[in-house]
Amino acid sequence: MGSKSSSDSRQTTNNTNTSLGVNGDNNGYMTVGNGNTYNIQQTDHGLVDGMVSIWGDMAGIQHSMMGVVGDMAYDNAQMTQNVMSDGFAFAGGVSRDAIDAMRDTNRDSLDFAESTQGAAYDLVAQGAGAAFDFGRDALDVGRDGLEIGGNLARDAQQQAFAFGADALFAAQTAQNNAFEHSIASSQSALDFGAGAVDAMSNLAGDSMQYNAALSETAISENSSLAAGIASLTADMQQSNNDFAAGALNTTVQAVSSATGEMSNLARDAMSMNAQLSASAMEAYDRAGDQTLLAHKQALQFADHASRSDGQQLAISTNKTMTYVMLGVGGLALAMVFLGRK
């Protein structure tokens, strides 16, 4: 049995010399040749996670800003309500105190006028009683004077008649001796008796005139005193009325002034609160605009970073975005707190 063998050996070698040169930072990759297979994973080095975290912080900051603005509006409304309530309570207290003071003053004035008028009436009554008593006493004195004058006249007449009778008896007795002398003596006696009667009559008349004049003077003086007291009482009553009217006008002016001042205070407080609310809303709008701008810039940076070809550019972009977002958040918080103050 025979054997057969054969062999064939072939070898092909191709050498190509290629010189490659790289200058500068090499932060990417280099491929030489054809038919190479690569396993490449692209990373953003934490940019998306950082943006998600910053976005969550900005949402929390925005929510806090809305809460702070709401608290500011509530505090401003509460402060306005308290200012207006305190103002109206103060004005009501001032008005009530003024009315009480006016009522007390008017009551004291009326009580004083009543007591003064009562005292004046008592004084007039006492003066009139004293005048009437004095007049009655004067009439009693006149009556006594008339009685005394009448008694004196009666006694004088009786004495004159007795003396005349005695003279007639003496004349009749001495008629035989001296008729003419007796007639003369009788005439003298009659003249004396008539003179005595006239003198007593004049005395009684003078006494009555004196008593009448004295009574008239007493009544006139008491009437003048009563008129003076009545005039003084009227003047005092008018003064009290003027004082009460002045107190009322002063009280009304004070109440009106206090009400006007409290109205101005409430109006100024409402205006200041409205301005503060407008400033807070404007600050909130600016903060919202800054937040939207920051989000837009962050998305632009993320887009640029996702299309970059270098690792160092992505890292720098992430740091830049972190600083920018932190700065925007701090600025928003500062604006909120400044607007609240």
PDB file of C-alpha atoms in Angstrom, residues 92-106 247-248 250-252 254-255:
ATOM      1  CA  GLY A  92     -64.300 106.706  69.634  1.00  0.00           C
ATOM      2  CA  GLY A  93     -62.631 106.950  73.052  1.00  0.00           C
ATOM      3  CA  VAL A  94     -61.786 110.622  72.496  1.00  0.00           C
ATOM      4  CA  SER A  95     -65.359 111.347  71.357  1.00  0.00           C
ATOM      5  CA  ARG A  96     -66.830 109.446  74.305  1.00  0.00           C
ATOM      6  CA  ASP A  97     -64.539 111.209  76.806  1.00  0.00           C
ATOM      7  CA  ALA A  98     -65.326 114.600  75.236  1.00  0.00           C
ATOM      8  CA  ILE A  99     -69.068 113.950  75.407  1.00  0.00           C
ATOM      9  CA  ASP A 100     -68.768 112.800  79.027  1.00  0.00           C
ATOM     10  CA  ALA A 101     -66.724 115.889  79.903  1.00  0.00           C
ATOM     11  CA  MET A 102     -69.234 118.136  78.119  1.00  0.00           C
ATOM     12  CA  ARG A 103     -72.136 116.427  79.926  1.00  0.00           C
ATOM     13  CA  ASP A 104     -70.401 116.769  83.312  1.00  0.00           C
ATOM     14  CA  THR A 105     -69.533 120.410  82.629  1.00  0.00           C
ATOM     15  CA  ASN A 106     -73.084 121.224  81.551  1.00  0.00           C
ATOM     16  CA  ALA A 247     -67.230 124.026  76.108  1.00  0.00           C
ATOM     17  CA  LEU A 248     -69.573 122.361  73.600  1.00  0.00           C
ATOM     18  CA  THR A 250     -64.438 123.240  71.903  1.00  0.00           C
ATOM     19  CA  THR A 251     -65.447 119.601  72.357  1.00  0.00           C
ATOM     20  CA  VAL A 252     -66.997 119.398  68.892  1.00  0.00           C
ATOM     21  CA  ALA A 254     -61.612 118.502  69.257  1.00  0.00           C
ATOM     22  CA  VAL A 255     -63.704 115.502  68.165  1.00  0.00           C
TER      23      VAL A 255
END
